[in-house]
Amino acid sequence: MSSLLIHNIGMLATPEGLEARRGADQGSIRVLENAWIYTENGEIISYGTGNPPITFGEKLDAGGRLVTPGLVDAHTHLIFGGWRQNELAMKIRNVPYLDILAAGGGILSTVKATHAASEEALTEKASAALDEMLAFGTTTCEAKSGYGLCKKEELKQLKVIKKLNKEHPMDVAATFMGAHALPPEFKADRDGYLKLLCEEMIPAVSKQKLAKFCDVFCETGVFTAEESRRILECGKENGLIPKIHADEIDPIGGSQLAGEIGAISAEHLIVCPDAGIESMAKGGTIACLLPATSFYLNSTYAPARKMIEAGVPVALASDFNPGSCPCLNLQLVMNIACLKYRLTPEEVLTGVTLNAAAAIGMAEQVGSIDRAKQADLVIWDAPDLNYLCYRLGSNLAHTVIKKGVIYHGKNH
Ligand code: IZC
Ligand code: ZN
């Protein structure tokens, strides 16, 4: 048996429970001072304040620092070939994201680079990104396919995710996103691609158990709300839980659809209308917001406060991808969520831990410091939660613990 006692914790801050927290509960977290946490075999056994009752096993002195659950990144496009630094000059000249895509660039240029990369090369590249995420305090993430856009290449991406989930310390939840863009060869035959998705790709993903979720980019010039409904319903029939990229640039009905079909989460929601918020509240959909993307696209910010007030649980994620957000640092996402969404540090913490875990169906295993959950913890170079959300641009992760094992420790 391996055990670890983390003691001398200045502040322990965590949301509580096994499901997403909404409304006023999003900002109501447990805060303990002068605390300790005891873990065995990668699981949280007990925690408390004052002198720990445990004297045996490995000990880790938190040095009076803040400890939170490991962060959960519920939205990444982790597996891709190449980068898109060539788009920066276009962004500076205000060329819109969708114009770059319509001209065959954007997602489609990453599709070419991903096709050209071997499974081994993609694995190596994504593994390095996971290392970096872990060093920033992320201990669980989601990863999407979507740079294949044909059966063979989508399955290649999903196999990389499966391998990383097995071999890297990070837990990686897989999402099939063959509906990320219309492949150019189907430009004159949209229905042909929908048929390929529904009749070949989704059944193959499901049969090979390569993904838990199915996602669609519901956007002007990409997939309409009706097409998105067809794809997500087909995913559901094949056992894949629906997610949807909705209202990122234009409000074309994605958030309303999310609530109607009972999507586990809707992503982006930058221009989400009131009807979409209402539908998500009714359908129990989590709003997975990506504030670093708003920053990177120089766009407006999702109405996060309105969502919390309407009882929609808010999760926060990086959207790590080579186009609209080449950032995998959830600490920066936390800063922007405070400053631009006007969320409190407590609401933000719930957004990057428990609600993010719920958005990927893992709230029973990770996302909070509760007994019997995985011992996924971060010791921060911060005395309290306000400090973590207030500092900007540094990496404050001091020690990252995944399933009771210490992966990164900085010497100070
Ligand atoms: O590669 O541009 N929004 N999909 C939807 C993305 C951004 C990723 C990309
Ligand atoms: Zn995305």
XYZ file of C-alpha atoms and ligand atoms in Angstrom:
422
model
C 0.000 0.000 0.000
C 1.262 3.496 -0.798
C 0.131 6.368 1.354
C 0.725 10.102 1.349
C -0.056 12.652 4.041
C -0.077 16.279 2.936
C 0.157 18.453 6.001
C 0.710 22.103 6.897
C -1.856 23.229 4.309
C -2.470 26.958 4.845
C -5.794 26.860 3.023
C -7.702 23.928 1.550
C -10.299 25.158 -0.959
C -12.685 22.853 -2.837
C -16.227 22.544 -4.091
C -18.042 19.562 -2.603
C -20.011 16.676 -4.020
C -20.444 14.330 -6.939
C -22.309 16.549 -9.389
C -22.224 19.979 -11.018
C -23.078 22.943 -8.812
C -25.422 25.637 -10.083
C -26.767 29.026 -9.017
C -25.568 30.241 -5.616
C -24.075 26.777 -4.973
C -21.441 27.384 -7.669
C -19.730 29.914 -5.406
C -20.269 28.076 -2.143
C -17.098 26.072 -1.535
C -15.471 24.396 1.472
C -12.516 26.331 2.898
C -10.380 24.865 5.699
C -7.377 26.520 7.321
C -4.396 24.706 8.818
C -5.480 21.492 7.142
C -4.204 18.059 6.090
C -5.207 15.427 3.527
C -4.446 11.704 3.799
C -4.396 9.518 0.668
C -3.931 5.782 0.133
C -3.355 4.030 -3.198
C -4.235 7.162 -5.138
C -7.499 7.810 -3.281
C -8.506 10.475 -0.761
C -9.144 8.695 2.550
C -9.597 11.582 4.959
C -8.884 15.246 5.562
C -9.203 17.613 8.477
C -7.741 20.529 10.388
C -5.174 20.820 13.168
C -2.732 18.005 13.929
C -3.143 15.045 11.546
C -3.930 11.778 13.359
C -1.750 9.801 10.912
C 1.916 9.238 11.732
C 3.000 6.570 9.215
C 3.767 6.656 5.463
C 5.146 9.326 3.156
C 4.674 12.932 4.243
C 4.584 16.113 2.199
C 4.805 19.525 3.862
C 2.643 22.032 1.972
C 4.517 24.874 3.681
C 1.362 26.798 4.572
C 0.284 27.016 0.928
C -3.108 26.791 -0.794
C -4.263 23.313 -1.875
C -7.106 22.701 -4.338
C -8.314 19.726 -6.363
C -6.322 19.124 -9.554
C -7.753 21.280 -12.334
C -9.955 19.662 -14.988
C -9.772 20.953 -18.563
C -13.127 19.956 -20.083
C -12.497 21.173 -23.639
C -9.367 20.693 -25.741
C -8.539 19.886 -29.358
C -5.388 18.180 -28.107
C -4.442 16.047 -31.112
C -3.252 18.001 -34.147
C -0.403 18.242 -36.609
C 1.400 21.555 -37.163
C 0.449 24.947 -35.764
C -1.168 28.011 -37.355
C 1.157 30.877 -36.522
C 0.668 32.098 -40.090
C -2.853 33.190 -39.047
C -1.560 35.735 -36.534
C -0.874 38.383 -39.186
C -4.404 37.867 -40.555
C -5.889 38.185 -37.059
C -4.033 41.448 -36.561
C -5.583 42.706 -39.815
C -8.998 41.659 -38.421
C -9.617 38.883 -40.967
C -12.524 36.948 -39.371
C -11.994 33.354 -38.164
C -14.799 32.052 -40.407
C -13.335 33.819 -43.494
C -10.007 32.046 -42.960
C -11.901 28.726 -42.740
C -14.053 29.481 -45.816
C -10.844 30.165 -47.798
C -9.603 26.646 -46.985
C -7.371 27.695 -44.082
C -8.121 27.442 -40.356
C -9.371 24.004 -39.322
C -8.862 22.707 -42.880
C -5.154 23.548 -42.844
C -4.792 21.666 -39.541
C -6.660 18.730 -41.130
C -3.948 18.555 -43.822
C -1.146 18.715 -41.239
C -2.842 16.072 -39.075
C -3.295 13.708 -42.030
C 0.414 14.101 -42.788
C 1.460 13.178 -39.228
C 1.916 9.561 -38.104
C 0.112 8.160 -35.076
C 3.480 8.097 -33.273
C 4.255 11.731 -34.098
C 0.808 12.865 -32.933
C 1.178 10.866 -29.720
C 4.556 12.369 -28.968
C 3.378 15.911 -29.617
C 0.184 15.575 -27.565
C 2.084 13.844 -24.754
C 4.375 16.878 -24.487
C 1.299 19.117 -24.304
C -0.103 16.924 -21.499
C 3.203 17.255 -19.621
C 2.893 21.026 -19.881
C -0.743 20.957 -18.736
C 0.194 18.836 -15.721
C 2.908 21.333 -14.821
C 0.246 24.074 -14.849
C -1.952 22.092 -12.435
C -4.311 20.248 -14.805
C -4.739 16.592 -13.818
C -7.680 15.526 -16.021
C -8.700 16.684 -19.486
C -10.961 16.067 -22.418
C -9.626 15.698 -25.980
C -11.484 15.839 -29.282
C -10.857 14.365 -32.680
C -11.983 16.536 -35.595
C -8.881 17.090 -37.712
C -9.444 13.880 -39.661
C -12.850 14.385 -41.316
C -12.769 10.867 -42.768
C -13.164 7.519 -41.041
C -9.535 6.402 -41.118
C -8.092 9.711 -39.921
C -10.712 10.329 -37.221
C -10.067 6.841 -35.842
C -6.324 7.574 -35.936
C -6.816 10.635 -33.718
C -9.073 8.746 -31.309
C -6.556 5.902 -31.033
C -3.922 8.458 -30.019
C -6.267 9.725 -27.276
C -6.885 6.174 -26.054
C -3.156 5.465 -25.923
C -2.437 8.706 -24.029
C -5.206 7.994 -21.527
C -3.548 4.655 -20.847
C 0.095 5.677 -20.841
C 0.201 9.276 -19.574
C -0.599 10.094 -15.926
C -3.356 12.476 -17.101
C -6.891 11.072 -17.396
C -8.043 11.929 -20.918
C -11.747 11.681 -21.857
C -12.343 11.202 -25.588
C -14.815 13.073 -27.778
C -15.554 12.237 -31.414
C -15.828 15.441 -33.454
C -15.956 14.297 -37.062
C -18.453 17.159 -37.489
C -15.799 19.841 -36.925
C -15.895 21.115 -40.526
C -17.231 20.033 -43.894
C -14.406 18.368 -45.851
C -13.823 20.289 -49.134
C -14.533 17.182 -51.223
C -18.129 17.230 -49.869
C -18.725 20.921 -50.615
C -21.380 20.062 -53.199
C -22.714 17.098 -51.212
C -23.369 18.050 -47.578
C -25.803 15.201 -47.200
C -23.121 12.790 -48.343
C -20.887 13.800 -45.436
C -23.763 13.588 -42.948
C -24.466 10.069 -44.198
C -20.796 9.157 -43.849
C -20.817 10.488 -40.275
C -24.031 8.737 -39.282
C -23.732 5.491 -41.181
C -20.005 4.767 -40.973
C -17.968 6.964 -38.655
C -20.207 7.140 -35.559
C -21.025 3.383 -35.586
C -17.297 2.554 -35.953
C -16.300 4.883 -33.080
C -18.992 3.366 -30.906
C -18.180 -0.240 -31.818
C -14.476 0.253 -31.106
C -15.298 2.142 -27.860
C -13.041 5.015 -28.892
C -15.109 7.907 -27.499
C -17.600 8.731 -24.783
C -18.946 11.943 -26.364
C -19.999 13.231 -29.779
C -19.498 16.939 -30.557
C -20.543 19.175 -33.483
C -19.407 22.656 -34.570
C -22.832 24.308 -34.954
C -21.916 27.557 -36.686
C -22.515 29.702 -39.769
C -20.827 28.038 -42.720
C -20.099 24.864 -40.754
C -23.113 22.785 -39.554
C -26.657 24.135 -39.140
C -28.729 23.446 -36.027
C -30.811 20.886 -37.925
C -27.715 19.084 -39.209
C -26.244 19.205 -35.693
C -29.427 17.670 -34.285
C -29.245 14.826 -36.802
C -25.603 14.068 -35.987
C -26.032 14.269 -32.212
C -29.215 12.150 -32.268
C -27.316 9.540 -34.266
C -24.502 9.716 -31.703
C -27.031 9.163 -28.922
C -28.456 6.108 -30.695
C -24.907 4.753 -30.773
C -24.279 5.442 -27.086
C -22.296 8.681 -27.482
C -23.265 11.524 -25.138
C -23.933 14.821 -26.979
C -21.816 17.967 -26.679
C -22.075 20.975 -28.965
C -19.971 23.988 -30.005
C -22.741 26.598 -29.861
C -23.020 30.365 -30.307
C -19.267 30.920 -30.685
C -19.588 33.439 -33.491
C -23.257 33.499 -34.577
C -26.326 32.433 -32.549
C -27.886 29.944 -34.973
C -29.777 27.827 -32.437
C -27.006 25.681 -30.922
C -27.711 26.462 -27.269
C -31.467 25.908 -27.709
C -30.676 22.567 -29.339
C -28.286 21.653 -26.506
C -31.069 21.867 -23.910
C -33.616 20.146 -26.154
C -31.491 17.075 -26.802
C -30.106 16.933 -23.251
C -26.483 17.656 -24.191
C -24.142 17.162 -21.216
C -22.467 20.456 -22.120
C -22.595 23.288 -24.626
C -19.306 24.985 -25.451
C -18.311 28.643 -26.071
C -21.748 30.361 -25.837
C -20.126 33.749 -26.498
C -23.286 35.137 -28.117
C -25.791 32.887 -26.317
C -29.343 34.307 -26.424
C -31.692 34.240 -23.408
C -33.695 31.450 -25.068
C -30.543 29.340 -25.145
C -29.856 29.914 -21.454
C -33.455 28.946 -20.662
C -33.225 25.800 -22.764
C -29.938 24.746 -21.122
C -31.372 25.338 -17.641
C -34.364 23.154 -18.526
C -32.298 20.426 -20.160
C -29.651 20.260 -17.414
C -26.857 21.243 -19.813
C -23.575 22.561 -18.400
C -22.239 25.766 -19.999
C -18.599 25.054 -20.808
C -17.121 28.530 -21.279
C -13.774 29.277 -22.911
C -12.719 32.808 -21.955
C -9.180 32.569 -23.350
C -10.751 32.032 -26.787
C -12.743 35.279 -26.493
C -9.458 36.976 -25.620
C -7.623 35.362 -28.522
C -10.382 36.101 -31.059
C -10.766 39.644 -29.702
C -14.484 38.948 -29.398
C -17.027 39.578 -26.656
C -17.400 37.353 -23.573
C -20.078 34.765 -22.774
C -22.830 35.983 -20.379
C -21.525 33.824 -17.531
C -23.222 35.772 -14.706
C -26.594 35.490 -16.431
C -26.068 31.741 -16.742
C -25.273 31.318 -13.062
C -28.305 33.423 -12.162
C -30.480 31.232 -14.414
C -29.263 28.076 -12.656
C -27.007 26.820 -15.455
C -23.795 25.266 -14.050
C -20.734 26.970 -15.522
C -17.545 25.043 -16.325
C -14.393 26.780 -17.584
C -11.917 25.248 -20.025
C -8.948 26.180 -22.202
C -10.154 25.211 -25.719
C -6.497 24.403 -26.449
C -6.246 24.258 -30.270
C -3.857 25.550 -32.948
C -6.229 28.238 -34.269
C -8.527 30.138 -31.924
C -6.694 29.395 -28.655
C -3.152 27.978 -28.604
C -3.183 28.140 -24.785
C -3.286 25.225 -22.353
C -2.857 27.192 -19.144
C -6.011 26.968 -17.010
C -4.586 29.478 -14.529
C -4.849 32.144 -17.240
C -8.407 30.979 -17.970
C -9.191 31.517 -14.259
C -7.797 35.067 -14.356
C -9.804 35.995 -17.453
C -12.978 34.424 -16.019
C -12.698 36.660 -12.952
C -11.845 39.821 -14.863
C -14.102 39.484 -17.907
C -16.996 37.265 -16.764
C -16.981 38.900 -13.318
C -17.090 35.506 -11.615
C -15.801 35.271 -8.053
C -12.690 33.172 -7.311
C -14.985 30.630 -5.614
C -17.233 30.356 -8.696
C -14.138 30.082 -10.881
C -12.648 27.290 -8.762
C -15.861 25.264 -9.094
C -15.776 26.000 -12.848
C -12.304 24.505 -13.352
C -12.787 21.557 -11.012
C -16.150 19.978 -10.133
C -18.288 21.507 -12.900
C -15.598 20.725 -15.468
C -15.464 17.141 -14.196
C -19.265 16.929 -14.507
C -19.042 18.274 -18.084
C -16.978 15.193 -18.995
C -18.975 12.735 -16.900
C -16.242 12.308 -14.260
C -17.634 14.145 -11.233
C -17.796 10.922 -9.226
C -14.048 10.356 -9.608
C -12.394 13.794 -9.746
C -13.051 17.532 -9.352
C -13.219 17.911 -5.582
C -11.450 16.959 -2.383
C -13.972 14.408 -1.150
C -13.488 10.995 0.408
C -13.085 8.139 -2.123
C -12.282 10.492 -5.014
C -8.941 10.281 -6.804
C -6.097 11.986 -4.939
C -5.647 14.652 -7.642
C -4.356 17.759 -5.879
C -2.339 20.901 -6.493
C -0.204 22.734 -3.939
C -0.071 26.337 -5.146
C 2.526 29.001 -4.578
C -0.277 31.045 -3.096
C -1.503 31.640 0.452
C -5.173 31.659 -0.580
C -7.607 31.378 -3.487
C -7.812 35.132 -4.085
C -4.064 35.238 -4.679
C -4.251 32.375 -7.205
C -6.913 34.225 -9.218
C -5.206 37.603 -8.835
C -1.642 36.921 -10.040
C -1.349 37.019 -13.825
C 1.044 35.264 -16.164
C 3.112 33.202 -13.716
C 2.814 29.480 -13.191
C 1.837 29.188 -9.521
C 1.579 25.371 -9.490
C 4.143 24.340 -6.858
C 3.466 20.591 -6.634
C 1.024 18.545 -8.721
C -0.273 15.245 -7.379
C -2.106 12.759 -9.617
C -3.662 9.639 -8.043
C -1.456 10.147 -5.012
C 1.766 10.383 -7.036
C 3.844 13.573 -7.107
C 4.673 14.587 -10.684
C 6.126 18.070 -10.445
C 7.765 19.819 -7.591
C 9.445 23.190 -7.802
C 12.285 23.933 -5.436
C 12.083 27.295 -3.802
O -8.794 24.491 -35.114
O -9.873 26.368 -35.172
N -13.464 26.678 -32.897
N -12.922 24.711 -33.619
C -14.061 25.497 -33.352
C -11.827 25.316 -33.360
C -12.159 26.576 -32.896
C -10.466 24.731 -33.521
C -9.691 25.249 -34.672
Zn -13.544 23.726 -29.379
